[in-house]
XYZ file of C-alpha atoms in Angstrom:
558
model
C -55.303 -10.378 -20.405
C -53.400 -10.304 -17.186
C -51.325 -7.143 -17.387
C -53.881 -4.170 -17.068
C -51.764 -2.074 -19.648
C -53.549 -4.429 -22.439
C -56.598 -4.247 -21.388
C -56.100 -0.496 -21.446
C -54.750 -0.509 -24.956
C -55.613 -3.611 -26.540
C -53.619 -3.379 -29.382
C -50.296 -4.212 -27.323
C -52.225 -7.543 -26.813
C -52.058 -8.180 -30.608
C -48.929 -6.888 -31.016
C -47.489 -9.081 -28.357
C -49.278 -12.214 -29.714
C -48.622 -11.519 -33.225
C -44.753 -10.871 -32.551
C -44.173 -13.931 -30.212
C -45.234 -16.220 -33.412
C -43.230 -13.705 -35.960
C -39.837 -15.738 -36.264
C -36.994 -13.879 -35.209
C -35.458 -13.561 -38.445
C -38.510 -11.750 -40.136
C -39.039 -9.052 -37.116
C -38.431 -5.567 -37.449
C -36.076 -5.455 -34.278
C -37.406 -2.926 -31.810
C -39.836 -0.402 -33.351
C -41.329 1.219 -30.869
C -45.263 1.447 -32.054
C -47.724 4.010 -31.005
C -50.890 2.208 -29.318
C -52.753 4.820 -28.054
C -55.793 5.931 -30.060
C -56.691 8.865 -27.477
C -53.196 10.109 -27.830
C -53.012 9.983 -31.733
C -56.526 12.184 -31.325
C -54.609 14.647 -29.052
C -51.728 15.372 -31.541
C -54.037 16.265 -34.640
C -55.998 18.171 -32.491
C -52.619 19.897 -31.831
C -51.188 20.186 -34.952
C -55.464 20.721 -36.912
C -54.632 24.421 -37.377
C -51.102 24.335 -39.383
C -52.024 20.484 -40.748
C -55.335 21.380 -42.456
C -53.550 22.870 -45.290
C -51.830 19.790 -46.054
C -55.758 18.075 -46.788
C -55.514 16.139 -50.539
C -51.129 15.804 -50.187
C -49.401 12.579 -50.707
C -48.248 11.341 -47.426
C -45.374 9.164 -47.678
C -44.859 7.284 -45.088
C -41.764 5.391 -43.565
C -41.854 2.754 -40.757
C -45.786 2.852 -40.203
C -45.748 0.053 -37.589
C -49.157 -1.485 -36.954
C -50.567 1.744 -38.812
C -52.752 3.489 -35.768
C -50.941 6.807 -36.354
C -51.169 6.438 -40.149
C -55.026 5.492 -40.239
C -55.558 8.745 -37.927
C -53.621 10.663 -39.997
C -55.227 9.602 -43.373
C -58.513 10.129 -41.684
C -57.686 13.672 -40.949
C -55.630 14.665 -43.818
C -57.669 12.705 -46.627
C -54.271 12.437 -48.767
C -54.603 11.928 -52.339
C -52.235 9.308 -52.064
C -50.621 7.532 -48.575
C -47.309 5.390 -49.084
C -46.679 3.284 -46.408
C -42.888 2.362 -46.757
C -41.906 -0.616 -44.303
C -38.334 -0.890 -43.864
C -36.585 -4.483 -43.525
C -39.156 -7.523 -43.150
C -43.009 -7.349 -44.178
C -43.388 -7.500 -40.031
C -46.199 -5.394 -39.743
C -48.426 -6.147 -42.862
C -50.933 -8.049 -41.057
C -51.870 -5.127 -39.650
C -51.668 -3.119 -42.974
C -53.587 -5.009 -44.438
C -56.947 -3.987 -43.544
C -56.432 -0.280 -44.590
C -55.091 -1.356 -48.155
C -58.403 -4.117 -48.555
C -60.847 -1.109 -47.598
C -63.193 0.303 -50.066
C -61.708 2.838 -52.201
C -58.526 2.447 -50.304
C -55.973 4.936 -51.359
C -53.191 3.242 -49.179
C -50.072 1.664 -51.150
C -47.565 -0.264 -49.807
C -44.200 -0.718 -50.282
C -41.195 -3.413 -48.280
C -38.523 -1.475 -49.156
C -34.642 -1.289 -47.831
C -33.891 1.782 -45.936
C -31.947 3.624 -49.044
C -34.606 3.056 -51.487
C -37.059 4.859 -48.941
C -34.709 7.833 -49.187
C -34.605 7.640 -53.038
C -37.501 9.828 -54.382
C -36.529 8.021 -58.075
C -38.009 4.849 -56.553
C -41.561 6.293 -56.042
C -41.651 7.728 -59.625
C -40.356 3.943 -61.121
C -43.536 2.434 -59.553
C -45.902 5.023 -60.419
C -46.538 6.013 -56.764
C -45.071 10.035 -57.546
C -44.979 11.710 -60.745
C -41.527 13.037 -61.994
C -41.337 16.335 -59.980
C -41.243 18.343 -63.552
C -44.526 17.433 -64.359
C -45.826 17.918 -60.812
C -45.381 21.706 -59.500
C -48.577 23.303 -59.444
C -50.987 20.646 -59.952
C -50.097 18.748 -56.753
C -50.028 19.322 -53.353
C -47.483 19.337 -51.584
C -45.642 15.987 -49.703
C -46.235 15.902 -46.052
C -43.186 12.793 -44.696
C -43.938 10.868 -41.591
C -41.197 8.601 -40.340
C -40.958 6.593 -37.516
C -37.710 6.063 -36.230
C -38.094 5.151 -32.714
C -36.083 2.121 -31.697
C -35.695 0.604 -28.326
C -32.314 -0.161 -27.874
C -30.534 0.351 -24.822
C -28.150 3.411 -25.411
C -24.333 2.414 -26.168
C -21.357 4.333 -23.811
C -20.446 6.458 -27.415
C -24.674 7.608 -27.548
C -24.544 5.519 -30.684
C -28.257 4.650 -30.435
C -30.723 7.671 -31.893
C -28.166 8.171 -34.397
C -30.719 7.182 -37.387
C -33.075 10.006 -35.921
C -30.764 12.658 -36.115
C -29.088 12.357 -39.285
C -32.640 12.072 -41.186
C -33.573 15.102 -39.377
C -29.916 16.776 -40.582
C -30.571 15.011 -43.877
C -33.782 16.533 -44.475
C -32.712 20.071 -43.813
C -29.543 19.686 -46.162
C -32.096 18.095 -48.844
C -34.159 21.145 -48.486
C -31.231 23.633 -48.796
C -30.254 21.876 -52.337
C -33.860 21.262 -53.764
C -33.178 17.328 -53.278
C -35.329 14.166 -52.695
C -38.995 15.046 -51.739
C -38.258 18.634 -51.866
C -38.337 18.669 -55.394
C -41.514 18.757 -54.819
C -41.912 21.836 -53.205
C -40.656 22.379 -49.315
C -41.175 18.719 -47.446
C -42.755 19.294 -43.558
C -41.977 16.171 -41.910
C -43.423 14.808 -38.949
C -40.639 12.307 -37.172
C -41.207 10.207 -34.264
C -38.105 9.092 -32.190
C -37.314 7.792 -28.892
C -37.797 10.464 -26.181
C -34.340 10.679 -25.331
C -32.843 10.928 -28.430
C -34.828 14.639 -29.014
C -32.153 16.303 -26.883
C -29.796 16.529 -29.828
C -32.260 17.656 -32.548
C -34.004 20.523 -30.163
C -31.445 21.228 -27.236
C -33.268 22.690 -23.795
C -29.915 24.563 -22.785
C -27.106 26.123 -25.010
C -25.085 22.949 -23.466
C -26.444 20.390 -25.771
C -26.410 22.846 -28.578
C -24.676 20.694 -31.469
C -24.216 21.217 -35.520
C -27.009 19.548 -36.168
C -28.949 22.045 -34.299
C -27.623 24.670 -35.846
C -28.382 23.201 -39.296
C -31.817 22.821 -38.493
C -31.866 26.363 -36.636
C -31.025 27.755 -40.080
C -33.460 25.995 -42.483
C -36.406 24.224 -40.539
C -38.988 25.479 -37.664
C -38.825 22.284 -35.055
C -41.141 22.000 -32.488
C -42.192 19.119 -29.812
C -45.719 18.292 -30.527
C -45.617 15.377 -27.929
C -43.199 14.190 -25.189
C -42.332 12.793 -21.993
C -41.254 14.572 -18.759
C -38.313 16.521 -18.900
C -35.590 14.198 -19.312
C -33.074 13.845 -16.136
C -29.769 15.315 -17.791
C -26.538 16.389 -16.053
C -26.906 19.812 -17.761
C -30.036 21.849 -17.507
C -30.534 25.650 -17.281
C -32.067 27.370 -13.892
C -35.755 27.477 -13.238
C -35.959 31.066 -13.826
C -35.625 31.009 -17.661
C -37.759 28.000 -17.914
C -40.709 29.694 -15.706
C -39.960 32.926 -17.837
C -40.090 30.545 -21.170
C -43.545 29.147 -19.783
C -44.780 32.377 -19.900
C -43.821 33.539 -23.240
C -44.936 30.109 -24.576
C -48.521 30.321 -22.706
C -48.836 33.942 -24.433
C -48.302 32.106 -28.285
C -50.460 29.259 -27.239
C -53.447 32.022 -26.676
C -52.306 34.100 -29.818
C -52.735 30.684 -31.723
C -56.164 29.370 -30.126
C -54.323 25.769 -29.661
C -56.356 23.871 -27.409
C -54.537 21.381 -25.432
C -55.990 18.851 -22.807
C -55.582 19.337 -19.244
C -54.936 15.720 -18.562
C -52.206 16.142 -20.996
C -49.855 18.964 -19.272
C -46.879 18.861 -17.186
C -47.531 20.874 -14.242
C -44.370 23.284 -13.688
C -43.195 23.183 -10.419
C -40.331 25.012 -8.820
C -37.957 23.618 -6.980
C -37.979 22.782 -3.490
C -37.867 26.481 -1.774
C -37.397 27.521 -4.772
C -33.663 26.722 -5.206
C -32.017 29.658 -6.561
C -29.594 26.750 -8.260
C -32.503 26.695 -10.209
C -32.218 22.965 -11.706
C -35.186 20.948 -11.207
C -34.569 17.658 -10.837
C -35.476 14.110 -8.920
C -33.960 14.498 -6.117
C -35.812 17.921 -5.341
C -39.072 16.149 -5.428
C -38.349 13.877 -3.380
C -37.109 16.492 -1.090
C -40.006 18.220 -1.048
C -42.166 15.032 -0.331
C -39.470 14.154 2.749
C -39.865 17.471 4.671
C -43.672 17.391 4.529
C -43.320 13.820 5.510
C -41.487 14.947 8.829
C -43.997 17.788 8.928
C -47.145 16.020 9.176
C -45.393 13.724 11.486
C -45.826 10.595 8.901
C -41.228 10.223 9.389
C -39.966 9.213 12.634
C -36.264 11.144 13.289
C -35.144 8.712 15.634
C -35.031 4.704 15.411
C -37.555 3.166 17.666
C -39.667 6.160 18.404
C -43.334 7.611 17.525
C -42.730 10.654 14.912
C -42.826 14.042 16.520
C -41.494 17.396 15.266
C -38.115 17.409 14.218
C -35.462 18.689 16.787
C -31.866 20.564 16.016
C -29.731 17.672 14.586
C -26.230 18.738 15.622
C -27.044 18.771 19.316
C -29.023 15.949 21.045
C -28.777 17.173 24.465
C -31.514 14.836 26.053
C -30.160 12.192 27.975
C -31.991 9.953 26.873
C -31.710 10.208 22.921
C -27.632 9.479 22.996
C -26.476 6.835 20.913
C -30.344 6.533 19.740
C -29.574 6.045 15.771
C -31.258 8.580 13.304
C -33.749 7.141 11.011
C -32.887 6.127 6.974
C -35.459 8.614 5.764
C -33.971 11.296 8.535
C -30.554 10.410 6.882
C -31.865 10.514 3.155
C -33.180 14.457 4.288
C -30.667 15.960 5.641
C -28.063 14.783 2.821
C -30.296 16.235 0.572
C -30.506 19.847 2.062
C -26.992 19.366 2.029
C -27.203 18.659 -1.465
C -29.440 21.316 -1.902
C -27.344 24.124 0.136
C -24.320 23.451 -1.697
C -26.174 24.119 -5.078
C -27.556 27.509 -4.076
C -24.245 28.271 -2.712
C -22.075 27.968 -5.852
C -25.013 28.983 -7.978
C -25.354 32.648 -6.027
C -21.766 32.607 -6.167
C -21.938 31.996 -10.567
C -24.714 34.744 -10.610
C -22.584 37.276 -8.950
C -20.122 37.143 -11.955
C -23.145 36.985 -14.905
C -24.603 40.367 -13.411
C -21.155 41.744 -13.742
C -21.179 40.158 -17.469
C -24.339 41.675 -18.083
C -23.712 45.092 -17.080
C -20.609 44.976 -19.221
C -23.426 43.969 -21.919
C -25.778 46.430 -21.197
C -23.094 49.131 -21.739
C -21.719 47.219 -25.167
C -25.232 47.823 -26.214
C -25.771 51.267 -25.186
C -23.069 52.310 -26.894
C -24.189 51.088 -29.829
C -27.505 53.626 -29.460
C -27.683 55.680 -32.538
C -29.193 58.898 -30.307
C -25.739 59.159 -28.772
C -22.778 61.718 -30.743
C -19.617 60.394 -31.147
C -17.760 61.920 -27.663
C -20.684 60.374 -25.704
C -19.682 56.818 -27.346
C -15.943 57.138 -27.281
C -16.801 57.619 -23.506
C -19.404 54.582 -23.015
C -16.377 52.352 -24.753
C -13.609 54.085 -22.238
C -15.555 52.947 -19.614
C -16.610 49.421 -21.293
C -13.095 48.200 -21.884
C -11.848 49.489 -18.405
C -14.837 47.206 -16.959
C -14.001 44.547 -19.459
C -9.952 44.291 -17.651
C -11.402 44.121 -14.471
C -13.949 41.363 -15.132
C -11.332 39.546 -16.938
C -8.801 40.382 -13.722
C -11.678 38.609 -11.352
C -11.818 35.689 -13.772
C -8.130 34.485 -13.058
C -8.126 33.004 -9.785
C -10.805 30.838 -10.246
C -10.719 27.180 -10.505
C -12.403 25.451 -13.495
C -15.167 24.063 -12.629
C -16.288 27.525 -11.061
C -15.476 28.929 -14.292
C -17.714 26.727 -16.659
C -20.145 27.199 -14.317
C -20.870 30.800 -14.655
C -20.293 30.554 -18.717
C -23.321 28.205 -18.577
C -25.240 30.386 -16.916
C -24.062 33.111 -18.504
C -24.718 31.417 -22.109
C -28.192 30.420 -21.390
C -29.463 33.551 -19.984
C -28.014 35.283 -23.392
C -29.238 33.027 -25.943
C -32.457 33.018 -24.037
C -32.360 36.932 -24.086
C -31.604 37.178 -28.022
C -34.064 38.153 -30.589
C -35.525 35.878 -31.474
C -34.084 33.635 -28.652
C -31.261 31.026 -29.923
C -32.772 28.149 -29.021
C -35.727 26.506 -30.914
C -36.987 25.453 -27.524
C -38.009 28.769 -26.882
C -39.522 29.692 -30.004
C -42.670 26.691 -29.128
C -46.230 27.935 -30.344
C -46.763 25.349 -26.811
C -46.309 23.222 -24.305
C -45.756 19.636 -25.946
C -48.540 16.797 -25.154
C -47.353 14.880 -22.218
C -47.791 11.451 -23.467
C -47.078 8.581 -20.750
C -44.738 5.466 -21.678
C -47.807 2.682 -21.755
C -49.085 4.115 -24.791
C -46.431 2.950 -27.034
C -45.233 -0.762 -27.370
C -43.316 -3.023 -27.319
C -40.897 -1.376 -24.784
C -42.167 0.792 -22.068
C -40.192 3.852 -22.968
C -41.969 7.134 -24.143
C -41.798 8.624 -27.651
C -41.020 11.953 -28.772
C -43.041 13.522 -31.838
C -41.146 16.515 -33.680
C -42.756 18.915 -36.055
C -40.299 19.944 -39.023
C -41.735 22.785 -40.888
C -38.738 23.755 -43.485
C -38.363 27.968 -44.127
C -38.315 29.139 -47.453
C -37.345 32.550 -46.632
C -33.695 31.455 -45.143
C -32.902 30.571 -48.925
C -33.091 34.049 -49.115
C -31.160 34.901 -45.704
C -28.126 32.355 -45.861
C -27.566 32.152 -49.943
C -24.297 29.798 -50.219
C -22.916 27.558 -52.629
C -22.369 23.830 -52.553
C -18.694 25.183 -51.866
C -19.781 27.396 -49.398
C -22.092 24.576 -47.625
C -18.923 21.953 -47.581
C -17.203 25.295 -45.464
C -20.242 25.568 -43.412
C -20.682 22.230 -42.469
C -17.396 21.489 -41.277
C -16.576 24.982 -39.347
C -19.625 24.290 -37.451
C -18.669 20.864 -37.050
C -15.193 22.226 -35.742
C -16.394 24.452 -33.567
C -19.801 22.636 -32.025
C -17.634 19.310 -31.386
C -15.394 21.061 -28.260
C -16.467 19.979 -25.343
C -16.927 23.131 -22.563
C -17.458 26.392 -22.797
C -14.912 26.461 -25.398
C -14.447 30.075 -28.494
C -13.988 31.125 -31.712
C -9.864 30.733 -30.954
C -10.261 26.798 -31.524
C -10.993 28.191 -35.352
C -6.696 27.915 -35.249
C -7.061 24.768 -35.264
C -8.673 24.189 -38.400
C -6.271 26.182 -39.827
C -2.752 28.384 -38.476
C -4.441 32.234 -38.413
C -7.846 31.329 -39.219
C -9.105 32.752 -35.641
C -8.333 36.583 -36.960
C -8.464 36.087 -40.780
C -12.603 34.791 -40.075
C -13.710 36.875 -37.521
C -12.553 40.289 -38.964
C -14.697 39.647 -41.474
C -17.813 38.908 -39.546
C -18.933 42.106 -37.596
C -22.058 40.569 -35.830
C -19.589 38.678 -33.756
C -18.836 42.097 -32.079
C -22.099 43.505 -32.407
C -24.700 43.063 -29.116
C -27.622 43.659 -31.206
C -26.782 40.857 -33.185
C -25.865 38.521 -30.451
C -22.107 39.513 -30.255
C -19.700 41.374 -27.860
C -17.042 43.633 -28.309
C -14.607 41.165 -26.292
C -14.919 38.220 -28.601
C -13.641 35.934 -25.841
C -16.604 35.964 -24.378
C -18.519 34.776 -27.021
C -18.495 31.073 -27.183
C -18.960 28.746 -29.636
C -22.247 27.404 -28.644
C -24.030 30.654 -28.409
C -22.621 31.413 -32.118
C -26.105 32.206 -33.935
C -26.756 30.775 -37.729
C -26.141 34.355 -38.930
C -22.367 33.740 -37.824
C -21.679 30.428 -38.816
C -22.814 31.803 -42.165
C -20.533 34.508 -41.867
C -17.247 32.555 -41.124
C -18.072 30.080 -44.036
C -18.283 32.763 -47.116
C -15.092 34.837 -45.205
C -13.217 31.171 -45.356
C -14.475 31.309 -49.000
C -12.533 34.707 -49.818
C -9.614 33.797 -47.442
C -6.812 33.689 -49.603
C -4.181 31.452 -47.380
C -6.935 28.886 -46.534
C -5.769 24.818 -46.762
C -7.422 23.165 -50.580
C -9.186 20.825 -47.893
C -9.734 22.180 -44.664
C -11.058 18.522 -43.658
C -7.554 17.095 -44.443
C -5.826 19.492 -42.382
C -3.950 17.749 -39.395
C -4.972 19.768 -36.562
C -8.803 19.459 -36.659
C -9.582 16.512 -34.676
C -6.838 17.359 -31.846
């Protein structure tokens, strides 16, 4: 074995022998397979506290690969029943096989095609389920594990990751209507995925914040159990909420008694000087490492000379250094404290604008005190709309980009600040596991593991219709598909008048306690909580000049 990564994990060995003699036509093409026993240990040991009341379930199974993950899981949970479901070819049951031959083995498999996987009717035909009338209360519940982790290279349209996200948006609508394994009783599922499809499905900033999100915001508790390093992304929010997210997070992890392994945690680090542009990302590191390279006198400034301590760039008054040529590392630094500058620069410039925002939101909410009599809040909202004109009046002369800049910030910082905050993200019990990309096979990129954990109790706190769903489901999908910083006023578009029919009838979206404002311009689509969304479907429900289809109407997709 040649290439230390299989003598590290020597099941990528096997897998890569067994797979070069699999003809091509009988492959399942690019499942990405966990090989790491050490790393399977460190997610139960992670998830032991909230997974040990799933001991004696039926675990069901789909796309088990070469089983490592299952046979840990099994050996943990003890399931009354385990269902492995492989999807397409029998590829992997040579290495199924020895956990169905075992003693007492309560392993079944199954080569099924991807929509009889989905169809809980299937199980019941073959005697693997009982029909879910005969089941509730003798039979615990269904824990799902899926495995849909593929390693394609991503398409220009972000087509690739696709079959990860709508089974997670698929399971939460199941849940919602009592279907599939639901029937059952409420379905956790426990999904692996490539690591850079998790973005969609539990969004670090309010910028990747889609419907899908939203969906799952309002019926499922998602957390990252395991991961890779933060992904490099053209959007991310500043430092500062992450650092203050750490914190929170680190608080929960105590509260809990989750143990997690040292070797396994991504050290936080600020950026270098601590940007106040607060976005970590490559290029800072390697900043960092550059200036203490010139400090300890391992980079050279000038071609052709020793290194000694760094001199003033712009003027190179010796004699004897003109015409001398700076060195490529020399170059490399001082574009990127250019780079760095700059970012600081238009960031302080943003944050000058959110403070004013955020004083006009501390008022909103102040009026909104109960301890205050009615002159005292007829004054607070004199002042608040006189501060709201001016804001607005400061807004006008600047150019786009400036502008979407400062509703980013702004947008994070108040979905960050909500209670509880917006984004699932910040809601983590912990840290995820920091897994590294040699531990999975057969293509060196990392895997993500999500927790799904549905919520009974938002039956209770978004009751809708099937009606009422359809309305749901395609307002969000209106208003989450604008690119930008874009509002509620793009609700006009689904329908002439819809913009003040919908939100007259939905008061949080004026209320700061509730994650509103009382200048609904500012209040973006992206930062629009589940409580809203629910709001505008049942008040396009009881609006009387509404299209018969609002997904036929001509204006939607323009």
């Amino acid at each position: 074995m040649r290439n230390p990564h299989f003598k590290k994990y020597p099941l990528s060995h096997e897998l890569l022998k067994y797979i070069s003699k699999t003809p091509t036509g009988n492959r399942t093409p690019y499942l990405i397979n966990i090989v790491s026993p050490g790393l399977c240990d460190d997610a139960i040991q992670r998830l032991a506290p909230s997974l040990a009341k799933h001991r004696g379930c039926t675990i069901i199974d789909i796309n088990p690969g070469i089983g490592l993950w299952s046979s840990k899981l099994h050996d943990f949970l003890k399931p009354r029943s385990h269902i492995l479901v492989e999807l397409g070819q029998h590829t992997y049951l040579p290495f199924l096989q020895p956990l169905l031959d075992a003693p007492g083995s309560r392993y079944h498999y199954r080569c099924w095609p991807p929509v009889d996987a989905a169809y809980i009717g299937r199980y019941v035909e073959e005697g693997l389920l009982p029909a879910a009338s005969e089941s509730r209360g003798d039979q615990s519940p269904i824990l799902l594990v899926a495995n849909h982790g593929h390693g394609r290279v991503r398409a220009e349209d972000h087509s690739v990751g696709v079959e990860a996200v709508m089974q997670a948006y698929t399971h939460a609508y199941n849940f919602r209507h009592n279907k599939s394994f639901h029937t059952y009783g409420p379905t956790r599922m426990l999904m692996w995925l490539a690591d850079s499809d998790k973005r969609t499905l539990l969004p670090r900033t309010v910028a990747y914040r889609s419907k899908v999100a939203v969906a799952l915001e309002m019926s499922m508790h998602v957390e990252e159990i395991i991961g890779g390093p933060p992904l490099e992304t053209k959007a991310r929010r500043e430092d500062a909420l992450e650092i203050r997210s750490g914190e929170r997070v680190a608080e929960r992890t105590k509260e809990e008694g989750l143990i997690l392994p040292p070797r396994r945690q991504l050290a936080y680090e600020g950026t270098f000087g601590r940007s106040s542009a607060g976005t970590t990302r490559d290029w800072h590191q390697e900043l960092q490492e550059l200036e203490e390279g010139f400090k300890t006198l391992k980079y050279s400034q000038f071609e052709g000379e020793l290194p000694k301590p760094l001199i003033d760039a712009r003027s190179r008054k010796e004699p004897a250094r003109k015409g001398v040529p700076f060195t490529a590392e020399y170059k490399r630094f001082q574009r990127l404290k250019a780079t760095f500058n700059r970012a600081n620069v238009n960031h302080n410039k943003a944050d000058k604008y959110v403070q004013m925002q955020e004083e006009i939101d501390r008022l909103d909410l102040e009026a909104h005190h109960t301890d205050i009599n009615s002159e005292e809040r007829k004054e607070l909202f004199r002042v608040l709309d006189a501060k709201i004109r001016d804001f607005k009046a400061s807004l006008e002369d600047l150019k786009e980009v400036d502008l979407q800049k400062i509703m980013f910030l702004d947008d994070d910082r108040r979905a960050f600040a909500m209670e509880p905050p917006l984004l699932m993200w910040d809601r983590r019990k912990a840290e995820p596991i920091l897994a590294e990309s040699d531990e999975f096979y057969h293509i060196s990129k990392p895997m993500a593991l999500l927790d799904f954990q549905p919520q009974p109790k938002s039956l209770q706190d978004f009751p809708m219709n099937k009606k009422q769903e359809d309305y749901f489901d395609d307002i969000a999908t209106h208003l989450m598909s604008v690119r930008g910083p874009a509002t509620l006023h793009h609700l006009n578009k689904l329908a002439p008048g819809a913009f003040e029919a919908l939100t007259s009838k939905v008061p949080a979206l004026r209320d700061p306690r509730k994650g509103g404002r009382r200048d609904i311009d500012f209040v973006r689509n992206r930062t629009l909580t589940p409580k809203m969304f629910h709001g505008l479907a049942l008040a396009w429900d009881q609006w009387l000049f509404k299209p018969a289809d609002p997904r036929t109407y001509p204006s939607r997709h323009k």
